[in-house]
Short mmCIF file of N, CA and C in Angstrom, two decimals:
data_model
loop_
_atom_site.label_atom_id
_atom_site.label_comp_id
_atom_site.label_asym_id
_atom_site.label_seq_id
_atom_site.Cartn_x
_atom_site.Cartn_y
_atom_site.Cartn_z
N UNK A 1 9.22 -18.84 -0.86
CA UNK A 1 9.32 -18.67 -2.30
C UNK A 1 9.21 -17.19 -2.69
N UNK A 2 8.61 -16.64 -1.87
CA UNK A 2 8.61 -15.22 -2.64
C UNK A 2 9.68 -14.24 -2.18
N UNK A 3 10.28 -14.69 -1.27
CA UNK A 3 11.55 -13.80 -0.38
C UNK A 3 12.37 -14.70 -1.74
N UNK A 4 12.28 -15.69 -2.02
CA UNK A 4 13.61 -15.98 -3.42
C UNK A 4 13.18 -15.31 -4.14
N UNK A 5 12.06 -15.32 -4.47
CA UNK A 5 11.81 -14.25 -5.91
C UNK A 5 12.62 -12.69 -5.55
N UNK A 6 11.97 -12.23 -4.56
CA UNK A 6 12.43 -10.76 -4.38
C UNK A 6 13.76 -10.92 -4.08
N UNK A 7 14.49 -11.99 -3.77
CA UNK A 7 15.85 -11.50 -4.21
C UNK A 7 16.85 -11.98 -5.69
N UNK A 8 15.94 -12.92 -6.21
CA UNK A 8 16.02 -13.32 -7.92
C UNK A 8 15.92 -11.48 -8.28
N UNK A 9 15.35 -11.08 -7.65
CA UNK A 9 14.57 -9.75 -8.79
C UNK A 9 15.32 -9.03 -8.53
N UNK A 10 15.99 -8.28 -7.08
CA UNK A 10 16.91 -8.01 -6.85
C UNK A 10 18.69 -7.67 -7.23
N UNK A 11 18.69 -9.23 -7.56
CA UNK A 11 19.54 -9.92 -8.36
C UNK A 11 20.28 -9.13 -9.82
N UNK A 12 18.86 -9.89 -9.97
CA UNK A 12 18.74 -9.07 -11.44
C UNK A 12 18.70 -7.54 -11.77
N UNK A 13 17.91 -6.79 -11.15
CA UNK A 13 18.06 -5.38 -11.15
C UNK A 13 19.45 -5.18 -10.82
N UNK A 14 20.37 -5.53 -9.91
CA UNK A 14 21.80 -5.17 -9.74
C UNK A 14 22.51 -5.38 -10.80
N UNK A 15 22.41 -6.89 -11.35
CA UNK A 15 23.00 -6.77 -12.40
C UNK A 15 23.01 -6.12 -13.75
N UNK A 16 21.45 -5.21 -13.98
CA UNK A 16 21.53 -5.06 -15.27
C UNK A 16 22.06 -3.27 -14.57
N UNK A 17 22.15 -2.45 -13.65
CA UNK A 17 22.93 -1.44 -13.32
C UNK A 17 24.45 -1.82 -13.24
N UNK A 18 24.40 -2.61 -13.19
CA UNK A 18 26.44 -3.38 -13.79
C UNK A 18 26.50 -3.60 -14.89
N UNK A 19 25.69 -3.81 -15.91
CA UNK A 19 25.65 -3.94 -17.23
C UNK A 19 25.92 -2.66 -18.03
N UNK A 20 24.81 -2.15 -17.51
CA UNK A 20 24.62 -0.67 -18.05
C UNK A 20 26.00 0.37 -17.79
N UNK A 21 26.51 0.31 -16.51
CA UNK A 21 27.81 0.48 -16.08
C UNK A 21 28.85 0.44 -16.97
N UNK A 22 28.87 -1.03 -17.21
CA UNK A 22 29.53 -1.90 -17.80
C UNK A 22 29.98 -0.95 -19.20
N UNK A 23 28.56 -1.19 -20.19
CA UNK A 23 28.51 -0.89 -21.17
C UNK A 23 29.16 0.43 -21.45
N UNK A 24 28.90 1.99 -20.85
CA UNK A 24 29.28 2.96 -20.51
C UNK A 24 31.01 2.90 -20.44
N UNK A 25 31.49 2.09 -19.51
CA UNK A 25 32.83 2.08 -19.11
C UNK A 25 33.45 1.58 -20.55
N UNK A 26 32.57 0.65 -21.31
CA UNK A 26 33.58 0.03 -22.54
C UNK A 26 33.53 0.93 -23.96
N UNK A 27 33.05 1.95 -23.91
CA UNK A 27 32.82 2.70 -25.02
C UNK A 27 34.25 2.56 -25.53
N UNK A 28 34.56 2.41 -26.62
CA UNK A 28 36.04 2.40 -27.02
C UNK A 28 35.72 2.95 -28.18
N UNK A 29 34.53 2.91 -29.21
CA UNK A 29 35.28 3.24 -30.41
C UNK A 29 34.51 4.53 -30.47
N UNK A 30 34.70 5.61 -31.60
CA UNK A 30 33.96 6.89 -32.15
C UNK A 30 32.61 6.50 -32.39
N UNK A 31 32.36 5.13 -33.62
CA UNK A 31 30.96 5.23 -33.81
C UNK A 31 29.76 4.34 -32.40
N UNK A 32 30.55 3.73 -31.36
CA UNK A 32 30.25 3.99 -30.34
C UNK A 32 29.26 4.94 -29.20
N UNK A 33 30.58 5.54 -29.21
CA UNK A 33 30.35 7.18 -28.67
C UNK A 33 29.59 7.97 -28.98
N UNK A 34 29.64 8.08 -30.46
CA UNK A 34 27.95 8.66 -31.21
C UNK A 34 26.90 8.20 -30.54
N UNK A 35 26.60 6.92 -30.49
CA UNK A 35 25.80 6.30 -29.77
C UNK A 35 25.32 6.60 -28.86
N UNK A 36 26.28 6.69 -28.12
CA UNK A 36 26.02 7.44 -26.79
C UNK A 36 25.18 8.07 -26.15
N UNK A 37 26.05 9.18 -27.72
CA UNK A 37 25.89 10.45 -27.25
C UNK A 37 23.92 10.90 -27.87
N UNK A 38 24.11 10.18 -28.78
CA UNK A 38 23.02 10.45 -29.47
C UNK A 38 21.88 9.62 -28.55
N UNK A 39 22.00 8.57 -27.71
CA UNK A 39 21.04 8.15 -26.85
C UNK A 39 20.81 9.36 -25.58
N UNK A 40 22.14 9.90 -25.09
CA UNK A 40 22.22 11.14 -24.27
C UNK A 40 21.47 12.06 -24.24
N UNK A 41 21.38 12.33 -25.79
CA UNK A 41 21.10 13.41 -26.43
C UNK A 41 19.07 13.44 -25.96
N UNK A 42 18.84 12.49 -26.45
CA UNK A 42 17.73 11.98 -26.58
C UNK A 42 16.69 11.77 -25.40
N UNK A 43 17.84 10.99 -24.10
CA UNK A 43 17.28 11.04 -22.87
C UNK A 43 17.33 12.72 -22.42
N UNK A 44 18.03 13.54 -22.70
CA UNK A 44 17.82 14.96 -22.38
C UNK A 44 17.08 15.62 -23.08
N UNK A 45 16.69 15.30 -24.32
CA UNK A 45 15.34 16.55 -24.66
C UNK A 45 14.22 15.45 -24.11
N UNK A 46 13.97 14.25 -23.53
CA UNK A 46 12.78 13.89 -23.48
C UNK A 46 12.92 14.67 -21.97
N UNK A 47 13.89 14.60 -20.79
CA UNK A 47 13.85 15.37 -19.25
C UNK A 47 13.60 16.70 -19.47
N UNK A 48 13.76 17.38 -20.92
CA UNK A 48 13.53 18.72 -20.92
C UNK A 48 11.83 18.79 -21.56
N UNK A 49 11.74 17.88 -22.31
CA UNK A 49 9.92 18.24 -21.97
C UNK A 49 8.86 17.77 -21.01
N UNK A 50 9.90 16.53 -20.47
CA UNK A 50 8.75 16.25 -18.90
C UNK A 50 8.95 17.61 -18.08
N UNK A 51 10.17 18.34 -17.93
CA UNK A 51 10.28 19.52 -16.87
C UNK A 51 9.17 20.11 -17.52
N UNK A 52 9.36 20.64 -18.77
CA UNK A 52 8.83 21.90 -19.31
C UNK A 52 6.85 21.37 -19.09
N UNK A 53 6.48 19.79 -19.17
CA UNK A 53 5.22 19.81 -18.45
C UNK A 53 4.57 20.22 -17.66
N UNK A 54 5.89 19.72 -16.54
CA UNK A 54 5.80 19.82 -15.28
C UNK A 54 5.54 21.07 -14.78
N UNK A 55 6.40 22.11 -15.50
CA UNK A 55 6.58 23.80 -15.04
C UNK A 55 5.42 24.48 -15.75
N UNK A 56 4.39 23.64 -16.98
CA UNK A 56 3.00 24.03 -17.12
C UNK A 56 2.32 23.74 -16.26
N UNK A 57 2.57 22.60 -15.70
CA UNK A 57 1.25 21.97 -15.01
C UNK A 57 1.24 23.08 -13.15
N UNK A 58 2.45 23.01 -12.85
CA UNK A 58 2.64 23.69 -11.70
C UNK A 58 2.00 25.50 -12.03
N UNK A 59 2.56 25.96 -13.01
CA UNK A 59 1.90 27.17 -13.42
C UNK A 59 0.35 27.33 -13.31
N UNK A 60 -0.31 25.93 -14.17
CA UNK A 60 -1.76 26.38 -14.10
C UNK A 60 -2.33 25.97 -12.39
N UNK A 61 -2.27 25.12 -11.70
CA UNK A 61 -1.98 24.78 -10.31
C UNK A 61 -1.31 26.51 -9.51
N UNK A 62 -0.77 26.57 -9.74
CA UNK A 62 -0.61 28.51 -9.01
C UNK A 62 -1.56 29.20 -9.46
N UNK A 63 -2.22 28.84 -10.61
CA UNK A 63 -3.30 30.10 -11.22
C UNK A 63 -4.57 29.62 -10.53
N UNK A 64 -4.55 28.31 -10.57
CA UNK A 64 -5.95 27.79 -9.54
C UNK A 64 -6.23 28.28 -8.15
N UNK A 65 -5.13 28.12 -7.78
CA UNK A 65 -5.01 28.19 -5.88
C UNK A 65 -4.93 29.89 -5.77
N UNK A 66 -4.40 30.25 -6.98
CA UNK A 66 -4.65 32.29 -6.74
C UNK A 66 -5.79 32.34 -6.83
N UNK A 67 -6.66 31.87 -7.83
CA UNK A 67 -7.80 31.89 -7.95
C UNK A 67 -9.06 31.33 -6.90
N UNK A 68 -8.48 30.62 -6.55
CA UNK A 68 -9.58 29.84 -4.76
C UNK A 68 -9.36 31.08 -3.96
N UNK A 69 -7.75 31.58 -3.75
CA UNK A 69 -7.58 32.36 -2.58
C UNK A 69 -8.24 33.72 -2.74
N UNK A 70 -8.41 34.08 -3.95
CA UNK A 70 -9.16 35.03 -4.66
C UNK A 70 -10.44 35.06 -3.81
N UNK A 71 -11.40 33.84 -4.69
CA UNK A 71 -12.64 33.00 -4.13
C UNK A 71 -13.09 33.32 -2.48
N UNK A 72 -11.64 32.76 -1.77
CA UNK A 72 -11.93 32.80 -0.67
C UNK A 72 -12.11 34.12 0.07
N UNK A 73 -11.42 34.81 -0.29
CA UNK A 73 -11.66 36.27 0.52
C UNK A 73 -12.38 36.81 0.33
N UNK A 74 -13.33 36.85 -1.36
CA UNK A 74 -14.25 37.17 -1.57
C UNK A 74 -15.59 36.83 -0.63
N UNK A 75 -15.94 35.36 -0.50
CA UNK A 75 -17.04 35.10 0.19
C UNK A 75 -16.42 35.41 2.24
N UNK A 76 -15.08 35.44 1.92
CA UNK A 76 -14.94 35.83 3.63
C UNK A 76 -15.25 37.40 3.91
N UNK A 77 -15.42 38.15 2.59
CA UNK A 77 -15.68 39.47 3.12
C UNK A 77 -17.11 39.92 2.96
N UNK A 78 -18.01 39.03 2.01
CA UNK A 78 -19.35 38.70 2.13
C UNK A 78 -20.00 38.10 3.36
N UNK A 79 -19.36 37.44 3.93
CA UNK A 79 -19.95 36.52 4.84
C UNK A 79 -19.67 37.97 6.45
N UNK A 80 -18.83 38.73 6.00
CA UNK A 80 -18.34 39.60 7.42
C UNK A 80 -19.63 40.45 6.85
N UNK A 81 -19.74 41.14 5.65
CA UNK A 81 -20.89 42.09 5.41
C UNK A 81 -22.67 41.33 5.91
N UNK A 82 -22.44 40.18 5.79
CA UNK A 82 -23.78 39.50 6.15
C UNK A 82 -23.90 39.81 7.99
N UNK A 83 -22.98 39.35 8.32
CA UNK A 83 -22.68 39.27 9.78
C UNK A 83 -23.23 40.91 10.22
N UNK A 84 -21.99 41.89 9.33
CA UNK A 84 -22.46 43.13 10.12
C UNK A 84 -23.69 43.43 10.14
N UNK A 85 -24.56 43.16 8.77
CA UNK A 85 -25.84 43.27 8.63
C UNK A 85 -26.73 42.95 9.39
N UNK A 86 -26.52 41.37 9.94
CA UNK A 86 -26.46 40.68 10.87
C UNK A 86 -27.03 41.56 11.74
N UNK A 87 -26.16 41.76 12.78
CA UNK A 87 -25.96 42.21 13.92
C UNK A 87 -26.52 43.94 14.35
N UNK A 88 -26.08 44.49 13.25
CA UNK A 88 -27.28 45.66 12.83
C UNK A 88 -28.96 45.00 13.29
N UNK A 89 -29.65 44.39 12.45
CA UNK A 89 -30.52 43.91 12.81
C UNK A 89 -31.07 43.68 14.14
N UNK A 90 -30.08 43.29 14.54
CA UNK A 90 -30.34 42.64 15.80
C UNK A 90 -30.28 44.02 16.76
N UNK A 91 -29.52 44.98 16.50
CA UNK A 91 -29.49 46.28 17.36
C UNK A 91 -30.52 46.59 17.20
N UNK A 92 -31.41 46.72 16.05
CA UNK A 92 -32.56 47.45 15.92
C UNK A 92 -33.75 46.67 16.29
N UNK A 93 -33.56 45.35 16.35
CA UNK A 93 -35.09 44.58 16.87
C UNK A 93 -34.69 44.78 18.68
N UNK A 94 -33.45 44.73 18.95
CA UNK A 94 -33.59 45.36 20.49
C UNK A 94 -34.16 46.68 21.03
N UNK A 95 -33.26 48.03 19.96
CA UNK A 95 -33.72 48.64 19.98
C UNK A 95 -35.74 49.05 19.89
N UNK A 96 -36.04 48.47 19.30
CA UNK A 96 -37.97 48.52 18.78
C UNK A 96 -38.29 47.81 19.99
N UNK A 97 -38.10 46.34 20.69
CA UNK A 97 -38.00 46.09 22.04
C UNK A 97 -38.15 46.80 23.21
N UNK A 98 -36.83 47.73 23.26
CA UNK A 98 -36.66 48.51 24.41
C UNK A 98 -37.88 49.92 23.80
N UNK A 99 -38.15 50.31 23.16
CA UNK A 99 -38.95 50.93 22.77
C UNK A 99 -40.37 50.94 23.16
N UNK A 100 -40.91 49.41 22.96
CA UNK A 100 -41.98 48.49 23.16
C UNK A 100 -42.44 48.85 25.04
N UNK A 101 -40.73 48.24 25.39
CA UNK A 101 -41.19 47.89 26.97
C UNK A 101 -41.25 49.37 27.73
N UNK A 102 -40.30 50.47 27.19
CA UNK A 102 -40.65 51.55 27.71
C UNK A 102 -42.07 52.38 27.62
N UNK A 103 -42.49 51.84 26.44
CA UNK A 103 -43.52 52.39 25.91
C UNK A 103 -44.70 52.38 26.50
N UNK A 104 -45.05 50.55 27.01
CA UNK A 104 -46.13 49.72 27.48
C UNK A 104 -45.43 50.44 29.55
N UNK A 105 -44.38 50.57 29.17
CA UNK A 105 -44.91 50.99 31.30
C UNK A 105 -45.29 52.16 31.55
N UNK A 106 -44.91 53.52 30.41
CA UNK A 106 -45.57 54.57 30.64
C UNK A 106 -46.83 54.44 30.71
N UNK A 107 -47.56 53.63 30.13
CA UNK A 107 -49.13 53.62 29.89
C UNK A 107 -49.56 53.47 31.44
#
């Protein structure tokens, strides 16, 4: 039963793109055609403000991800200054070390 449905539905979706077809192919008269055109008209400024959404929404989405990548290099060049600091440290507690052990064998 449901493989009939999905092709009842099928069915139907084909036919109403033959309709629609249909309808298109029979335009015959002027006040018709207005019709049309004026439905045309209509489906194209509504595709020109989903784009024009779309080309906001993608805009603020580029300003975000500049802004992370921003973010990111920031704490990646913090995190290298911690490190060098880091590691400084660590020269100098070796250094005070080697200091220590030279110190204690002269005695």
């Amino acid at each position: 039963s449901a493989q009939i449905a999905d092709l009842q539905q099928k069915l139907l979706d084909a036919d109403n793109g033959d309709r629609a077809k249909q309808r298109w192919d029979s335009i015959a008269t002027i006040l018709e055609a207005k019709c049309a055109l004026k439905y045309l008209l209509g489906e194209l400024v509504s595709s020109k403000v989903q784009e024009s959404k779309l080309q906001s929404g993608l805009q603020q989405s580029q300003a975000s991800c500049s802004d992370v990548q921003k973010m990111l290099m920031e704490e990646r060049n913090h995190i290298a200054e911690m490190e060098a600091e880091f590691q400084n440290q660590i020269l100098v507690q070796e250094q005070q070390h080697q200091e220590k052990v030279n110190h204690n064998s002269w005695k």
